[in-house]
Coordinates of C-alpha atoms and ligand atoms in Angstrom, one line a residue:
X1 CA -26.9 -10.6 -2.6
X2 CA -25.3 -7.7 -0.7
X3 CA -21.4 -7.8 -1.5
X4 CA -18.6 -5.3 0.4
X5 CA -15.7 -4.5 -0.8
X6 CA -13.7 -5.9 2.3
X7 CA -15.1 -8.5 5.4
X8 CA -11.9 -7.8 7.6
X9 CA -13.5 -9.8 10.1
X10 CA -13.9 -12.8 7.5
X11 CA -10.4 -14.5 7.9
X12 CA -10.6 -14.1 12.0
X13 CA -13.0 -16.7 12.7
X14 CA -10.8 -19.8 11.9
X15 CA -7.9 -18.1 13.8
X16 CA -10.4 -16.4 16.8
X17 CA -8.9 -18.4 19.8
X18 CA -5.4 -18.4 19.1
X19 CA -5.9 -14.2 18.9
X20 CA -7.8 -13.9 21.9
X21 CA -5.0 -16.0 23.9
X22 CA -2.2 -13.3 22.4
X23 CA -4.5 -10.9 23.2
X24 CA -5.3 -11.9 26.5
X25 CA -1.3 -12.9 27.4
X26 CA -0.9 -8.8 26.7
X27 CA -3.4 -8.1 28.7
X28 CA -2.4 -10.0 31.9
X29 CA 0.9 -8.7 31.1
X30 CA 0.3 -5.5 30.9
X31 CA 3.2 -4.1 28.8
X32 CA 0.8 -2.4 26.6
X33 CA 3.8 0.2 25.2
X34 CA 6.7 -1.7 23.5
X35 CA 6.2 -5.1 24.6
X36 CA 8.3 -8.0 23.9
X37 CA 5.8 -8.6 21.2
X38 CA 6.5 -5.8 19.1
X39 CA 10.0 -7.1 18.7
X40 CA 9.3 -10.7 18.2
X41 CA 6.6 -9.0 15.2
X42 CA 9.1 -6.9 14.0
X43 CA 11.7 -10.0 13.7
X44 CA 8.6 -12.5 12.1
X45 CA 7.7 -9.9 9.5
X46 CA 11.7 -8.9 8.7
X47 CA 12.2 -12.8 8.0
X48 CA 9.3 -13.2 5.8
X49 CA 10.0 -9.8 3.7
X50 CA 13.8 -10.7 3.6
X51 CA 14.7 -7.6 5.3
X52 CA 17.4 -6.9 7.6
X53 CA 14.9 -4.6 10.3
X54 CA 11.6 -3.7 10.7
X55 CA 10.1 -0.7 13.2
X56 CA 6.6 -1.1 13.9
X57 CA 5.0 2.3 13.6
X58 CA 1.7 3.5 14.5
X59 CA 0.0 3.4 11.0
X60 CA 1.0 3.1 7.8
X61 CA 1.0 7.2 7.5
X62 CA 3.5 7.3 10.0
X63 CA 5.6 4.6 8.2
X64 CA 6.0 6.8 5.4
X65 CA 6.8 10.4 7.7
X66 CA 9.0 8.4 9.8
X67 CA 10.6 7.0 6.7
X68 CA 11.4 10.5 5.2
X69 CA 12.5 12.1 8.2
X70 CA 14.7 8.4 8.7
X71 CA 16.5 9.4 5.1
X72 CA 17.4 13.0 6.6
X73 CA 14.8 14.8 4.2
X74 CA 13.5 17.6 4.7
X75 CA 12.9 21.3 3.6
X76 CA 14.6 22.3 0.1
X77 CA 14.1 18.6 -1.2
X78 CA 11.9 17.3 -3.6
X79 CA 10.8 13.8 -3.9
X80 CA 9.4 12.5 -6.7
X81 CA 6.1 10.7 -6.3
X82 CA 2.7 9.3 -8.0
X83 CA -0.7 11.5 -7.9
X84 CA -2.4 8.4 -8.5
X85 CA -2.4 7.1 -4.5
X86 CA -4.1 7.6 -1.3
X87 CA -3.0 11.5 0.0
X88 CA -0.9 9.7 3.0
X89 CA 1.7 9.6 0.2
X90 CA 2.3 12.8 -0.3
X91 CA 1.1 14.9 2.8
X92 CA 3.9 12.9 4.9
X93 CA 6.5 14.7 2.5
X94 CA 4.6 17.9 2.9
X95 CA 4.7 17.4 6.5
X96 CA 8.5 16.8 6.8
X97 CA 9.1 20.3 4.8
X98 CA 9.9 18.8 1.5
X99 CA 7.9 19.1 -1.7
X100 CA 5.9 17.0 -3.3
X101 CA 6.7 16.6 -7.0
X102 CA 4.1 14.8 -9.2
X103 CA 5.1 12.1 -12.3
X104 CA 3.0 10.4 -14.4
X105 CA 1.7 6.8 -14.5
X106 CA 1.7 4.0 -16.5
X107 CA -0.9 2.8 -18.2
X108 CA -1.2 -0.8 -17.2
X109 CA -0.4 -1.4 -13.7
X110 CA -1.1 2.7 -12.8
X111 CA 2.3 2.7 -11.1
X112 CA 5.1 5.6 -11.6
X113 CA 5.8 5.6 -15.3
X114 CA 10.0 5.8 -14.9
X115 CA 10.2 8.1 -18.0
X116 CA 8.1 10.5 -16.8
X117 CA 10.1 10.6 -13.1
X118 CA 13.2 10.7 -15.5
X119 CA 11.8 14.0 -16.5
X120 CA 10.7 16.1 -12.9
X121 CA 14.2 15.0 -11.7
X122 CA 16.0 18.6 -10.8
X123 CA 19.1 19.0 -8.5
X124 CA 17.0 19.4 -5.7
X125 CA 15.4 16.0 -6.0
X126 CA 16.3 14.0 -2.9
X127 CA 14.1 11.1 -3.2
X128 CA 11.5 8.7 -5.3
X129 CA 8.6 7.3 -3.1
X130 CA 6.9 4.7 -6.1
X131 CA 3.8 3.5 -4.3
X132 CA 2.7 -0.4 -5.8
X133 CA -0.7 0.4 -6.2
X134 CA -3.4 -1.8 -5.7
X135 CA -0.8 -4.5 -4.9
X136 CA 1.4 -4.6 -7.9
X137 CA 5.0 -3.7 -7.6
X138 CA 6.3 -1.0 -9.7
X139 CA 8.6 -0.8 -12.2
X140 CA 11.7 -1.5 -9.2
X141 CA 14.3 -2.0 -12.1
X142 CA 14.2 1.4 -13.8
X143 CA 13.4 3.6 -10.6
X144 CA 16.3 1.9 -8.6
X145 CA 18.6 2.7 -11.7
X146 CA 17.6 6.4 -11.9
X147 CA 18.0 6.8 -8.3
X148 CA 21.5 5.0 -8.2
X149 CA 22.2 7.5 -11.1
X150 CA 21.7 10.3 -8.5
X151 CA 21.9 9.1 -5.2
X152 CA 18.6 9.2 -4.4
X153 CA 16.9 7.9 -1.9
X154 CA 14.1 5.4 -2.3
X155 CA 11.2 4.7 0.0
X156 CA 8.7 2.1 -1.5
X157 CA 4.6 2.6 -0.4
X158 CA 3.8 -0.6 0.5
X159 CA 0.4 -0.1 1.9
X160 CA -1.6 -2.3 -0.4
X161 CA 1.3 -4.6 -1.0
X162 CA 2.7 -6.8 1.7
X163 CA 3.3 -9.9 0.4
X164 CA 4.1 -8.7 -3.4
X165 CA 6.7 -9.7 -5.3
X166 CA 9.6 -8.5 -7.7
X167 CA 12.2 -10.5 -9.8
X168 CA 15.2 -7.7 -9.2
X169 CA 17.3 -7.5 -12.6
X170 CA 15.0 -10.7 -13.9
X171 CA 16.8 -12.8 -11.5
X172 CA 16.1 -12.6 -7.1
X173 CA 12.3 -12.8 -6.3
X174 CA 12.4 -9.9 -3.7
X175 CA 9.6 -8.8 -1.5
X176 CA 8.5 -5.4 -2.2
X177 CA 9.7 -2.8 0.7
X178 CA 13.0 -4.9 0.9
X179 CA 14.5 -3.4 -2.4
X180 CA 14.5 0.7 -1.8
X181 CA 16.0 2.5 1.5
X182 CA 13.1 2.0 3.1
X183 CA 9.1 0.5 2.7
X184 CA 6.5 1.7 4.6
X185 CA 3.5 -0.8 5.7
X186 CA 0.0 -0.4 6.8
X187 CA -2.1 -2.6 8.9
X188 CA -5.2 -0.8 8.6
X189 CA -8.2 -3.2 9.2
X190 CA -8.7 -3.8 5.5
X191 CA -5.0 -4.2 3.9
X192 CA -3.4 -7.3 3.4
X193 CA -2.6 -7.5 6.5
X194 CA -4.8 -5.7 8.9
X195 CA -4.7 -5.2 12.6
X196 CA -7.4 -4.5 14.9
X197 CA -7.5 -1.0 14.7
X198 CA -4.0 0.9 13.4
X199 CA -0.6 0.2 13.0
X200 CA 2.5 0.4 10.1
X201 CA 5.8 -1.0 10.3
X202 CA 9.1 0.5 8.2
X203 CA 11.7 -2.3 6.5
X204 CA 14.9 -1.6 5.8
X205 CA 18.3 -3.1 6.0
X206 CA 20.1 0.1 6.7
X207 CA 21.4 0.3 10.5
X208 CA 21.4 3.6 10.6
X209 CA 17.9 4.0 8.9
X210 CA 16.5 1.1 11.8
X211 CA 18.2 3.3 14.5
X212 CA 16.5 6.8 13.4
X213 CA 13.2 4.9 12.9
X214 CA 13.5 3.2 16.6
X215 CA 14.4 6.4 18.3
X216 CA 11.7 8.9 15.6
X217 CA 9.0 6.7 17.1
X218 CA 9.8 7.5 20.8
X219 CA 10.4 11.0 20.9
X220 CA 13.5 11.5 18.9
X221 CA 15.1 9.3 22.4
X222 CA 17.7 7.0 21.6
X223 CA 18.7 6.4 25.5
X224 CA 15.8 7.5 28.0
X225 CA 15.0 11.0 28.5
X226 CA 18.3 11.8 26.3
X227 CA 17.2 13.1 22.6
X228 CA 19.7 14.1 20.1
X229 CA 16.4 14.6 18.3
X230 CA 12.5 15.7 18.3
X231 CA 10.4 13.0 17.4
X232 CA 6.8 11.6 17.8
X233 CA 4.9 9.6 19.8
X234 CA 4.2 6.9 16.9
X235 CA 4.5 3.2 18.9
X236 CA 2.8 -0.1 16.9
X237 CA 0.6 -1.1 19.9
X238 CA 1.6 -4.2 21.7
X239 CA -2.0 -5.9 21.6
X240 CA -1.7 -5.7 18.1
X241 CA 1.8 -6.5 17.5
X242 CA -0.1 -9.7 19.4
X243 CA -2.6 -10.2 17.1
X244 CA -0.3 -9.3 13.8
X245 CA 1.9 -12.2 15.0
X246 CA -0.9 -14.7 14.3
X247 CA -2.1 -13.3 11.4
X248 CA 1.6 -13.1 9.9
X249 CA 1.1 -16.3 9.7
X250 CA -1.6 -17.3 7.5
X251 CA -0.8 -14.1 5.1
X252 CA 1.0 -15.6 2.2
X253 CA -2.1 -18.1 2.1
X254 CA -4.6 -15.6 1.7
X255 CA -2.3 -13.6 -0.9
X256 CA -2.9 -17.1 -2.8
X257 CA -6.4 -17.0 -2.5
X258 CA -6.9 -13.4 -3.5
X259 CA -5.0 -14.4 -6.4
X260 CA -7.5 -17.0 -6.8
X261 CA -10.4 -14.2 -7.0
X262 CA -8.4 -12.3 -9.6
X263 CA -7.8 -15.1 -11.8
X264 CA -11.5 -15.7 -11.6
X265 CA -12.6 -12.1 -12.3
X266 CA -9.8 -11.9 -14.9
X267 CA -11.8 -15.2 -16.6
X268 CA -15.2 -13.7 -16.4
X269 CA -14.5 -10.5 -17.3
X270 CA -12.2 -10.9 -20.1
X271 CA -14.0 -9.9 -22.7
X272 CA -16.1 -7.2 -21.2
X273 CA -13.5 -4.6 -20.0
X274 CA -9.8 -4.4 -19.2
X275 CA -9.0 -6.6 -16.3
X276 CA -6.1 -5.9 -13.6
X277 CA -2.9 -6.9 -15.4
X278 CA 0.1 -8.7 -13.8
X279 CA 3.6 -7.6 -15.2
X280 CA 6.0 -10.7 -16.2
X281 CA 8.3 -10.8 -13.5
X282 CA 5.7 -9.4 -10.5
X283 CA 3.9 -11.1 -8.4
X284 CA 0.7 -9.1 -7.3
X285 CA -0.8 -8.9 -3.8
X286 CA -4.3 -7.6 -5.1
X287 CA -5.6 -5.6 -2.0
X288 CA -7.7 -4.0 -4.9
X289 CA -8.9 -5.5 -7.9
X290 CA -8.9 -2.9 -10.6
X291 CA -10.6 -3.2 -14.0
X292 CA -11.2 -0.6 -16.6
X293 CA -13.6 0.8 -19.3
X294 CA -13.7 2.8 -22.4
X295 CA -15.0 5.6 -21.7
X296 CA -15.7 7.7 -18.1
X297 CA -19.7 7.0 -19.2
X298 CA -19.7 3.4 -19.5
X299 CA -17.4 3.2 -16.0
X300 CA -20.0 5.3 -14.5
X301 CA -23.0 3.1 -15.9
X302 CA -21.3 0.1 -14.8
X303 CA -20.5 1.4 -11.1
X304 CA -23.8 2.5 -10.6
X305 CA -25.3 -1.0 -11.8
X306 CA -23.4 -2.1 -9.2
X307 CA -24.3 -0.1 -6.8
X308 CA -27.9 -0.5 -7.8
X309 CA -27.4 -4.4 -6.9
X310 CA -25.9 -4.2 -3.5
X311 CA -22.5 -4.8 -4.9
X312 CA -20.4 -2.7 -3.1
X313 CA -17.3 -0.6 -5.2
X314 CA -15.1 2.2 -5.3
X315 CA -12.8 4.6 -7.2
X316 CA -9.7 4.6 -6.4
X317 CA -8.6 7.4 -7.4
X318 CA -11.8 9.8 -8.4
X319 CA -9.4 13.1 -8.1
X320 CA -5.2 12.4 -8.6
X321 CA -3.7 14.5 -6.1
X322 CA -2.1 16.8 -8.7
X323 CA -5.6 18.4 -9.4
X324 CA -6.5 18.2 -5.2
X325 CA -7.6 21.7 -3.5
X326 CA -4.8 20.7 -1.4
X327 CA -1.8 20.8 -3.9
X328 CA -3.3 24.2 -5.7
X329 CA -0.2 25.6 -4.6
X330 CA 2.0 23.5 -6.3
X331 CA 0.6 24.8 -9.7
X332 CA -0.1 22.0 -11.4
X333 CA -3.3 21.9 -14.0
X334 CA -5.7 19.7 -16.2
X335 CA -3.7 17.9 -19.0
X336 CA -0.7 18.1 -17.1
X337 CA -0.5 14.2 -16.5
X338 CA -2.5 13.0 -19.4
X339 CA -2.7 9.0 -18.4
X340 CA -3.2 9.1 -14.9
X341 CA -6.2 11.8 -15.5
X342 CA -7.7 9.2 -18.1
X343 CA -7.1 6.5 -15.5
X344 CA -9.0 8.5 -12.7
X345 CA -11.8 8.4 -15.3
X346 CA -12.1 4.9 -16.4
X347 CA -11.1 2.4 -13.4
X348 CA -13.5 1.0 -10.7
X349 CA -12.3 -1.7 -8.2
X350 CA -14.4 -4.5 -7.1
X351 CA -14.6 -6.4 -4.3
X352 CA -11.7 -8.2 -3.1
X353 CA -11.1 -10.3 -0.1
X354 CA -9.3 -13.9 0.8
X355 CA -12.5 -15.6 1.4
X356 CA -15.1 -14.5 -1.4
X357 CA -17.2 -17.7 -2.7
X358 CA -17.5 -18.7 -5.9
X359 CA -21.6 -17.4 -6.0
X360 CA -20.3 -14.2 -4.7
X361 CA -17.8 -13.7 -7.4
X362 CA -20.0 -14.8 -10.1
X363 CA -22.9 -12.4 -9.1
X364 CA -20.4 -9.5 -9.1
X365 CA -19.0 -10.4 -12.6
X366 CA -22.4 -11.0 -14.3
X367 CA -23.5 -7.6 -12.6
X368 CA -20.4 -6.1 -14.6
X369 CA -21.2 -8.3 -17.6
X370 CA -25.0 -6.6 -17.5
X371 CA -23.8 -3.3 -17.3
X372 CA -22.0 -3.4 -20.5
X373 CA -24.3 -5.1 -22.2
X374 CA -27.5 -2.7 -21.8
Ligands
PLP401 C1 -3.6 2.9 3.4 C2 -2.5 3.6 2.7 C3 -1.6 4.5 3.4 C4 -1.8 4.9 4.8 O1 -1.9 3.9 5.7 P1 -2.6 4.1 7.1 O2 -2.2 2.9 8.0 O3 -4.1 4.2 6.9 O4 -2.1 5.4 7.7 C5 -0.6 5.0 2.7 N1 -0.5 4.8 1.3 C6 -1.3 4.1 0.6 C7 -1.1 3.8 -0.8 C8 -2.4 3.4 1.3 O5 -3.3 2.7 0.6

């Protein structure tokens, strides 16, 4: 049995005629840039993060540079980040003129180990972008007490986690992206929440924040054709502001169901290699399922058995951006940050979508289960 690692098309079939209609109501309206359904998105996706606005973007990359710029950084600051994410993370602070600077991870959940951020800060640190990889938050408690510490800014990377959770201080459940100055959203096709084709979306509940984002995304315009500012051309499309608006509402349903998956790979696999942990206090969104081996050979073996059955997989992250052809200028070598190399070695993901079947998880998981056992 052929597996991928995502059917984006899977969870559109019950919902098909209720997205064509939105899509089709755009279409006859025409008002392809901006619509009135960008707004009424934005206002369904602040009320279900429980945040005060929310600027649809044109991708999740853009949510992130729009984001930085938002905060006023720029060249001379340097923001604090993981090497263990998708390069989106850190080329969007490149690409605003600030620097890039690399912490190490924790072992578990492969977020920003707070310690080790604790460490890079220097008086020229501006800003901590934690990214909840995978779809678990990170550590929110201890990054949002160093940054108070400093006044820094915050922007949370919540490309793989919309619809994640976080019990702030033990106590308020909070959304991830509705905690730090600002969180950045993807709706590429295969996230939890995807779009047909691109789009992002910035939260925040800072006025000011909202306002830069609104006018950053038109060409720095705030009133038309008057610019205090340069900015981009960086819209969320209204056909699939349309479609996102349907979708928004089946999402915290197939969050449960991709929970479901986990706790069935977590059963199956739980004496064969380390599953995907979830943190007390987190609530995880699993747009990847994670596990991990011993040893770079035996995650290598057991990738390739996959592979070798159909069952589609995928490293994420073969190369941390620290030791990336791209950040040789920043200096940084082998050994410098020790757990996320190990990590890069040892992890795999496996498929993970609302709607996998019970055959299709138990082929995968006695594919993993032969690996390790020849
Ligand atoms: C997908 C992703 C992005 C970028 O989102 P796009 O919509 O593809 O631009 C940023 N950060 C992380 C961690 C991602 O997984």
């Amino acid at each position: 049995m052929k597996i991928p690692m995502v059917d984006v098309l899977a969870g559109y079939w019950g919902i098909k005629d209720e997205v064509e209609a939105a899509v089709r109501t755009v279409m006859n309206k025409g008002n392809f840039i901006l619509g009135e359904e960008v707004t009424r998105f934005e206002n369904e996706f602040a009320a279900l993060n429980g945040s005060r606005y929310a600027v649809g973007v044109a991708n999740g990359t853009d949510a992130l540079r729009l984001s930085i710029l938002a905060c006023g950084l720029g060249p001379g600051d340097e923001i604090i980040t993981t090497p263990f994410t998708f390069i989106a993370t850190t080329e969007t602070i490149s690409q605003a003129g600030a620097v890039p600077v690399f912490a190490d991870i924790d072992p578990g959940t492969y977020n920003l180990d707070p310690k080790s951020v604790e460490k890079k800060i220097t008086p020229r640190t501006k800003a901590v972008i934690p990214v909840h990889l995978y779809g678990h938050p990170a550590d929110m408690d201890a990054i949002m007490t160093l940054a108070k510490k400093r006044a820094l800014r915050i922007i949370e990377d919540c490309a793989q986690s919309f619809t994640a959770q976080y019990q702030l201080g033990g106590k308020e459940w909070k959304f991830t992206g509705a905690m730090g100055d600002c969180g950045a959203f993807s709706f590429f096709p295969a996230k939890n929440l995807g779009a047909f084709g691109d789009g992002g979306l910035v939260a925040t509940d800072d006025p000011e924040i909202a306002g830069n984002l609104k006018a950053l995304r038109n060409h720095g315009s705030k009133a038309r054709y008057l610019y205090e500012t340069e900015g981009f051309n960086s819209r969320l499309d209204t056909i699939q502001a349309a479609i996102l608006s349907v979708k928004l509402k089946h999402v915290l349903k197939w969050t449960e169901m991709r929970n479901a998956v986990a706790e069935k790979y977590r059963a199956a696999l739980k004496d064969v290699c380390a599953s995907a942990v979830i943190k007390p206090g987190c609530r995880h969104s699993f747009n990847y399922y994670t596990i991990r081996f011993e040893s770079k050979t035996a995650r290598d073996a057991a990738q390739k058995h996959l592979s070798d059955n159909g069952i589609a997989n995928q490293i994420y992250y073969p190369v941390a951006l620290h030791l990336q052809q791209a950040y040789e200028r920043l200096g940084y070598k082998k050994g410098d940050l020790p757990v996320c190399e190990q990590a890069q070695d040892e992890v795999f993901s496996l498929p993970m979508y609302p709607e996998l079947s019970d055959e299709q998880i138990k082929t995968v998981t006695d594919a993993v289960k032969e690996a390790v056992s020849t």
